[in-house]
Coordinates of N, CA and C in Angstrom, one line a residue:
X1 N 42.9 -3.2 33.6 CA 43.3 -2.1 34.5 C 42.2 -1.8 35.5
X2 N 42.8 -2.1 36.9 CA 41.8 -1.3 37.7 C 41.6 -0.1 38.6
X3 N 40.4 0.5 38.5 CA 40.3 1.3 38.7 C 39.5 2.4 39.9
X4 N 40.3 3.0 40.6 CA 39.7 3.0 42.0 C 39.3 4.2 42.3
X5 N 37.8 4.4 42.6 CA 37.1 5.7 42.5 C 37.0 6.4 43.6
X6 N 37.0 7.3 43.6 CA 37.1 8.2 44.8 C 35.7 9.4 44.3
X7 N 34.5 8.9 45.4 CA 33.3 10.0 44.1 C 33.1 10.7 45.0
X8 N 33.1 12.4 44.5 CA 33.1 13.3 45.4 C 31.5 14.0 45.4
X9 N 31.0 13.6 43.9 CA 30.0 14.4 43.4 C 29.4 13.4 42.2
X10 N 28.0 13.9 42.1 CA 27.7 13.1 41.4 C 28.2 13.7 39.2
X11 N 28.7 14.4 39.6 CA 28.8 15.4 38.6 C 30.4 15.0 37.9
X12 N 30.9 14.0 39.2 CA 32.9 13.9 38.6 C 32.2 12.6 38.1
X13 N 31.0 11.9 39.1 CA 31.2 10.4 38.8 C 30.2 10.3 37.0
X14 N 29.7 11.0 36.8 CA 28.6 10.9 35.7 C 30.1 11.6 34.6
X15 N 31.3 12.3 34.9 CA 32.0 12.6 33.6 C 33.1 11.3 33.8
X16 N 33.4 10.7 34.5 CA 34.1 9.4 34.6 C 33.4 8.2 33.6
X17 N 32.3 8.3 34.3 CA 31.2 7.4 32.6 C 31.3 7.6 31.7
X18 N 31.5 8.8 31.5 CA 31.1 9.1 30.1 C 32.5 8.8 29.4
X19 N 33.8 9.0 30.4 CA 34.8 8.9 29.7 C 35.3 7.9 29.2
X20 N 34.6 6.5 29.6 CA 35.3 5.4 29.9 C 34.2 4.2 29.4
X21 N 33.4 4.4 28.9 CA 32.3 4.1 28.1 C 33.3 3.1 27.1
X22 N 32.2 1.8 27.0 CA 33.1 0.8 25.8 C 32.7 1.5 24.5
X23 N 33.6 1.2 23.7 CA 33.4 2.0 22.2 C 33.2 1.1 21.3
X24 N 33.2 -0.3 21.8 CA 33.0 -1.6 20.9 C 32.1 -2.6 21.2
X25 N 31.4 -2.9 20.5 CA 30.6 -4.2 21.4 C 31.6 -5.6 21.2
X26 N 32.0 -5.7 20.7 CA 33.2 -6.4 20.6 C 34.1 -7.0 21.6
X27 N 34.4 -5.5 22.0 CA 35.2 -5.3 23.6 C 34.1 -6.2 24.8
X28 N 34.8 -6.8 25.9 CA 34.5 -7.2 26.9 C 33.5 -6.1 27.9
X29 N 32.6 -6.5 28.5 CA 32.2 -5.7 29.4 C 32.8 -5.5 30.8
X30 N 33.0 -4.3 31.0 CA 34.0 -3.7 32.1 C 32.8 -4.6 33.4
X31 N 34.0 -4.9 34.3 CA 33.5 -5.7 36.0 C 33.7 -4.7 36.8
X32 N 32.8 -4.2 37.7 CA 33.0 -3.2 39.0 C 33.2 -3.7 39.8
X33 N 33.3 -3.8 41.4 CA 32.8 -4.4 42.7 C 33.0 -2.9 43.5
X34 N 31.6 -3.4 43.9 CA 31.2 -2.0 44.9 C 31.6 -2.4 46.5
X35 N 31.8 -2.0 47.5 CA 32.0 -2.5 48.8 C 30.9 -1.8 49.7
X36 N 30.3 -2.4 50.4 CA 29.3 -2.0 51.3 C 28.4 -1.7 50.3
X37 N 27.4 -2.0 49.3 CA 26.7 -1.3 48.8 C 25.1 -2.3 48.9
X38 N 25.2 -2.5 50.0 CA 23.6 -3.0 50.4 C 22.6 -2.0 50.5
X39 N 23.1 -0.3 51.1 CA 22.2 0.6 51.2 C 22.8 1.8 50.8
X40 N 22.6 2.9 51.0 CA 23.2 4.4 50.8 C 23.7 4.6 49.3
X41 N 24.9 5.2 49.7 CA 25.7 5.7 48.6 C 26.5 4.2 47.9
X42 N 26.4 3.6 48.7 CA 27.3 2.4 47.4 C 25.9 1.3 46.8
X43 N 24.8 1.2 47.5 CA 23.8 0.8 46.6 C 23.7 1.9 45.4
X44 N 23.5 3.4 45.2 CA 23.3 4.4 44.9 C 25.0 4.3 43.3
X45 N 25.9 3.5 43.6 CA 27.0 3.8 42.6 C 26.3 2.6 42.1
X46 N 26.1 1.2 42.5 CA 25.7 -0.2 41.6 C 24.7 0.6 40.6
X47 N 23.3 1.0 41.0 CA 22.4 1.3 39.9 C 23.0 1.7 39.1
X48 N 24.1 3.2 39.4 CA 24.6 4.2 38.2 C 25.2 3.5 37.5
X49 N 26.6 2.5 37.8 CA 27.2 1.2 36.9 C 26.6 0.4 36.5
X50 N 25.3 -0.2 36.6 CA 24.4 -0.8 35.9 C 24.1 -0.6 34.5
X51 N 23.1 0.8 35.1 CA 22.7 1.6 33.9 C 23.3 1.8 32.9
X52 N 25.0 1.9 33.0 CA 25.7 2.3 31.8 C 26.7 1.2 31.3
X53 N 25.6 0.0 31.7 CA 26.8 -1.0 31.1 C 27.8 -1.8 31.3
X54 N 27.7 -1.6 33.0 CA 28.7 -2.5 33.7 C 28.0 -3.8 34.7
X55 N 29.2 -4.5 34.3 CA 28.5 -5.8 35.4 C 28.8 -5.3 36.5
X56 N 28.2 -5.0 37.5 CA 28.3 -4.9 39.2 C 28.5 -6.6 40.1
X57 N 29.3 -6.4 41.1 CA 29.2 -7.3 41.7 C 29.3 -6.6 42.9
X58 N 27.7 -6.5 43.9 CA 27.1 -5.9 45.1 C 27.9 -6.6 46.1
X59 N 29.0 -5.6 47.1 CA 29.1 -6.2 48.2 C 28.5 -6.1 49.6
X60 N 28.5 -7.0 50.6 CA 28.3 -7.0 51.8 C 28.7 -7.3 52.7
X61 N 28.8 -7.4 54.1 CA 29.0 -8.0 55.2 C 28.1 -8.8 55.0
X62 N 26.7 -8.6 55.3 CA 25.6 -9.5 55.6 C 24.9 -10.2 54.2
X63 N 24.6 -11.2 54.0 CA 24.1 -12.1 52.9 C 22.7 -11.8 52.5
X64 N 22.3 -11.7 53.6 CA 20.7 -11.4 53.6 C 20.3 -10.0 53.1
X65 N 20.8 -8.7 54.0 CA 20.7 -8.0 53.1 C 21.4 -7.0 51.8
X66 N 22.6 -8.3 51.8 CA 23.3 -7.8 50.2 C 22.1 -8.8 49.4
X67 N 21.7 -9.6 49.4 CA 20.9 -10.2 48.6 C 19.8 -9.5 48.0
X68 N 19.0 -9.0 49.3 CA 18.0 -8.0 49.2 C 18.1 -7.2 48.2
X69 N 19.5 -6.5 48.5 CA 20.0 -5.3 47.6 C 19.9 -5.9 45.9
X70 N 20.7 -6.8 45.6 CA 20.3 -7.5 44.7 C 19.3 -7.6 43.8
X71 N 18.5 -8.0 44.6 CA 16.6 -8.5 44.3 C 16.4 -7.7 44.0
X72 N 16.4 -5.8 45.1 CA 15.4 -5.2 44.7 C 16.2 -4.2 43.5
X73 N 17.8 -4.6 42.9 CA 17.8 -3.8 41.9 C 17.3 -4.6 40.8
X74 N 17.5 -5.5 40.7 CA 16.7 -6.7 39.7 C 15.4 -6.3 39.3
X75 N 14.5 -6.1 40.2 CA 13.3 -5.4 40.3 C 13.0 -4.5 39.3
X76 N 14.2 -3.9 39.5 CA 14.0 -2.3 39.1 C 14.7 -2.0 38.0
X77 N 15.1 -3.8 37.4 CA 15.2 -3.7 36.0 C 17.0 -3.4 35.6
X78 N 17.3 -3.4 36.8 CA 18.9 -3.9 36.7 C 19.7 -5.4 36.5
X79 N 19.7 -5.8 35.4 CA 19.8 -7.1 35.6 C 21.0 -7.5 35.8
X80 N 22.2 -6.8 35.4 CA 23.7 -7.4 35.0 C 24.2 -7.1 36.6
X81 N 23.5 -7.0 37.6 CA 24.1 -7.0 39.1 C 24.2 -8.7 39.8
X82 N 25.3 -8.7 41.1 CA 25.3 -9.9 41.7 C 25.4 -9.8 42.9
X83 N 25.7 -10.6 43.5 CA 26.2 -10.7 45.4 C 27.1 -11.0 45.2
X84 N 27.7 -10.9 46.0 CA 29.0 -11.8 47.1 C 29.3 -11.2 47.8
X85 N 29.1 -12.0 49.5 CA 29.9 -11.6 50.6 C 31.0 -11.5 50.6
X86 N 31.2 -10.0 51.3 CA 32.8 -9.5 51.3 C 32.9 -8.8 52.6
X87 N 33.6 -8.9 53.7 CA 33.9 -8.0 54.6 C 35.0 -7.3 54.3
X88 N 35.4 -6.7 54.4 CA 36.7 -5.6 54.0 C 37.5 -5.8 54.9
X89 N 37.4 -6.6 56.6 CA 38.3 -6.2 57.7 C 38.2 -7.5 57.9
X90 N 38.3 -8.5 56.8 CA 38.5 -9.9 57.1 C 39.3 -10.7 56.5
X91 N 40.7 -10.9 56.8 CA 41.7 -11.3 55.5 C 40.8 -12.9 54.8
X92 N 40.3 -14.0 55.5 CA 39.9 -14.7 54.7 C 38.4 -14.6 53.9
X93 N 37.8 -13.6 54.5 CA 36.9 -13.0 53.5 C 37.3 -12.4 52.0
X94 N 38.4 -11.3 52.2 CA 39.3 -11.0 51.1 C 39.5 -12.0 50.4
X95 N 40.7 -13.0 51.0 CA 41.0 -14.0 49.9 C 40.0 -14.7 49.3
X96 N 38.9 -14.9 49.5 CA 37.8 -15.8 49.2 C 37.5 -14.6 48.3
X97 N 37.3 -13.8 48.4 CA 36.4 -13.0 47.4 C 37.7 -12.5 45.6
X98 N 38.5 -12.6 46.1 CA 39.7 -11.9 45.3 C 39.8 -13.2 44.5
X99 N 39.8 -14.4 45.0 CA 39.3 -16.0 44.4 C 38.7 -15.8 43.6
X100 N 36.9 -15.5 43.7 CA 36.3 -15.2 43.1 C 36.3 -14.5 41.8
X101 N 36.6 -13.3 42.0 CA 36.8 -12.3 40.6 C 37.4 -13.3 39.7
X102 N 39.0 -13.7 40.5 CA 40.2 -14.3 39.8 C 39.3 -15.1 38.3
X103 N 38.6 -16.4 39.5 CA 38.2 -17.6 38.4 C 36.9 -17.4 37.8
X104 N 35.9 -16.4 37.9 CA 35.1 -15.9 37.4 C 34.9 -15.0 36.3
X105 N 35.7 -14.1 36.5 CA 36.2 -13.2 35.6 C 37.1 -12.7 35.1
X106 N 38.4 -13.1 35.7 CA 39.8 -13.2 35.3 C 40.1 -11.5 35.5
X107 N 39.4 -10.4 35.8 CA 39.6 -8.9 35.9 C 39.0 -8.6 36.6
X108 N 39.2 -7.1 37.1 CA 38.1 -6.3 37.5 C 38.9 -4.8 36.9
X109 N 37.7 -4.0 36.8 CA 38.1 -2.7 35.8 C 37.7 -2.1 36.7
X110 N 36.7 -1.7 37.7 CA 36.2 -0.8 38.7 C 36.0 -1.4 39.8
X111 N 37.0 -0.7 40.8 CA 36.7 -0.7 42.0 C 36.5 0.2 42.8
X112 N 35.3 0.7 43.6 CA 34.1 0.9 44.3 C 34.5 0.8 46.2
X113 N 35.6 1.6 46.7 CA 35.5 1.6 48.3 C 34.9 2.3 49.0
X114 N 33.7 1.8 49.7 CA 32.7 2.4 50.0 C 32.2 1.7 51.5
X115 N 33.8 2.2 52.5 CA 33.6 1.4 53.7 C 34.2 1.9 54.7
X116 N 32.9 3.7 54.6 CA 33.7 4.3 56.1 C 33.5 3.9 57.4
X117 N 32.8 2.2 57.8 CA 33.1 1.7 59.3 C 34.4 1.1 59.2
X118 N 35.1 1.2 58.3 CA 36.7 0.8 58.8 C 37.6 2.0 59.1
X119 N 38.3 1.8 59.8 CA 39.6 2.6 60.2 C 40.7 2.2 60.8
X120 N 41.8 2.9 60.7 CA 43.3 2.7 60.8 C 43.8 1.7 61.9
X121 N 44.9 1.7 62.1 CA 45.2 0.7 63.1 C 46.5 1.5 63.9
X122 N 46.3 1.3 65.0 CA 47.6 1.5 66.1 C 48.4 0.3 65.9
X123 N 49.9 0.0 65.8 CA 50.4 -1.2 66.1 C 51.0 -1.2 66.8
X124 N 50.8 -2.0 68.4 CA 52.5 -2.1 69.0 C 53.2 -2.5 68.7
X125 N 54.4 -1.7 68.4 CA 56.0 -2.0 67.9 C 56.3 -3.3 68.5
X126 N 55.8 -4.2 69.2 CA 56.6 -5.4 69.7 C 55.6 -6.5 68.5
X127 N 54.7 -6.1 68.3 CA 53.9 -7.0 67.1 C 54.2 -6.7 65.9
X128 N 55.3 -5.9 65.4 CA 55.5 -5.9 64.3 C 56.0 -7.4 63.7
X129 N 56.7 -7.7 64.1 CA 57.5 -9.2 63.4 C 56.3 -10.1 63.0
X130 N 55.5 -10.2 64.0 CA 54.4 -11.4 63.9 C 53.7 -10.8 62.6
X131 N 53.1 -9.4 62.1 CA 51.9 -8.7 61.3 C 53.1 -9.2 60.1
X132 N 54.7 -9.0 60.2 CA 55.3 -9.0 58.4 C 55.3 -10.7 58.2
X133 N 55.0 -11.5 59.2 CA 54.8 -13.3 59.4 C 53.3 -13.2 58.6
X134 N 52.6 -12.6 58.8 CA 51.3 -13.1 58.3 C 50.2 -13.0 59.7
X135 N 50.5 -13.2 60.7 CA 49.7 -13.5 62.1 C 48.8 -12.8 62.6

C-alpha cells in the first residue's frame, strides 16, 4: 500500500512515524521515494525516513547533485538511502524510474512529492485527441 504524504509540520510528520512503525522484524522493510530531495525540505524528509527505518530512495533531476545528497547522508551515518534519477515532468524518466521500484523492489509503501517547480497545464482543446493517443 502506498502512501502519499502531504507534510504540513514537522509535528503531523513525526505522529505518521510513529504510527506506521514495523511491529515485526520479520515484516519487510517499508520503501519510500522522496522527489526532489537533493536539498531543502525533501533532503530534510530522507534523513527523518532513514532514521526510523525506512529504505529511502533520494530523487533528482540532476545525478551529480542527487549523488552528493546521497554521500553526504551516508556520511552522516544514514546508510539505508540511494539515488535514482527522476524528473517528475518527464514521461520517459517516469517510466524508467517506476521500472525500477517495479524489478527492484516489487513495492513502494511511501511516497514523498516534493516538486513545487512543477505546475498545471493549459490544454488547447484541439490537442486533446493527440494528449488521450499518448503524444
Amino acid at each position: 500500500m502506498s502512501s502519499l504524504l502531504n507534510l504540513k509540520s514537522q509535528a503531523h510528520y513525526s505522529a505518521y512515524l510513529k504510527t506506521h512503525k514495523t511491529k515485526s522484524k520479520a515484516m519487510t522493510k517499508r520503501i519510500a521515494v522522496v522527489t526532489g530531495a537533493n536539498k531543502g525540505i525533501g533532503f530534510e524528509i530522507c534523513k527523518q525516513l532513514a532514521s526510523n527505518g525506512v529504505k529511502v530512495i533520494l530523487t533528482a533531476r540532476d545525478v551529480k547533485r542527487g549523488n552528493e545528497a546521497v554521500q553526504t547522508l551516508k556520511s552522516a551515518g544514514y546508510s539505508d538511502v540511494i539515488f535514482h534519477q527522476l524528473d517528475v515532468g518527464n514521461k520517459p524518466s517516469i517510466s524508467s524510474f517506476a521500472n525500477f521500484i517495479k524489478t527492484q523492489f516489487g513495492k513502494l509503501d511511501i511516497l514523498v512529492i516534493n516538486n513545487a517547480g512543477i505546475g498545471g497545464s493549459i490544454i488547447n482543446p484541439e490537442d486533446r485527441e493527440g494528449l488521450k493517443q499518448g503524444l
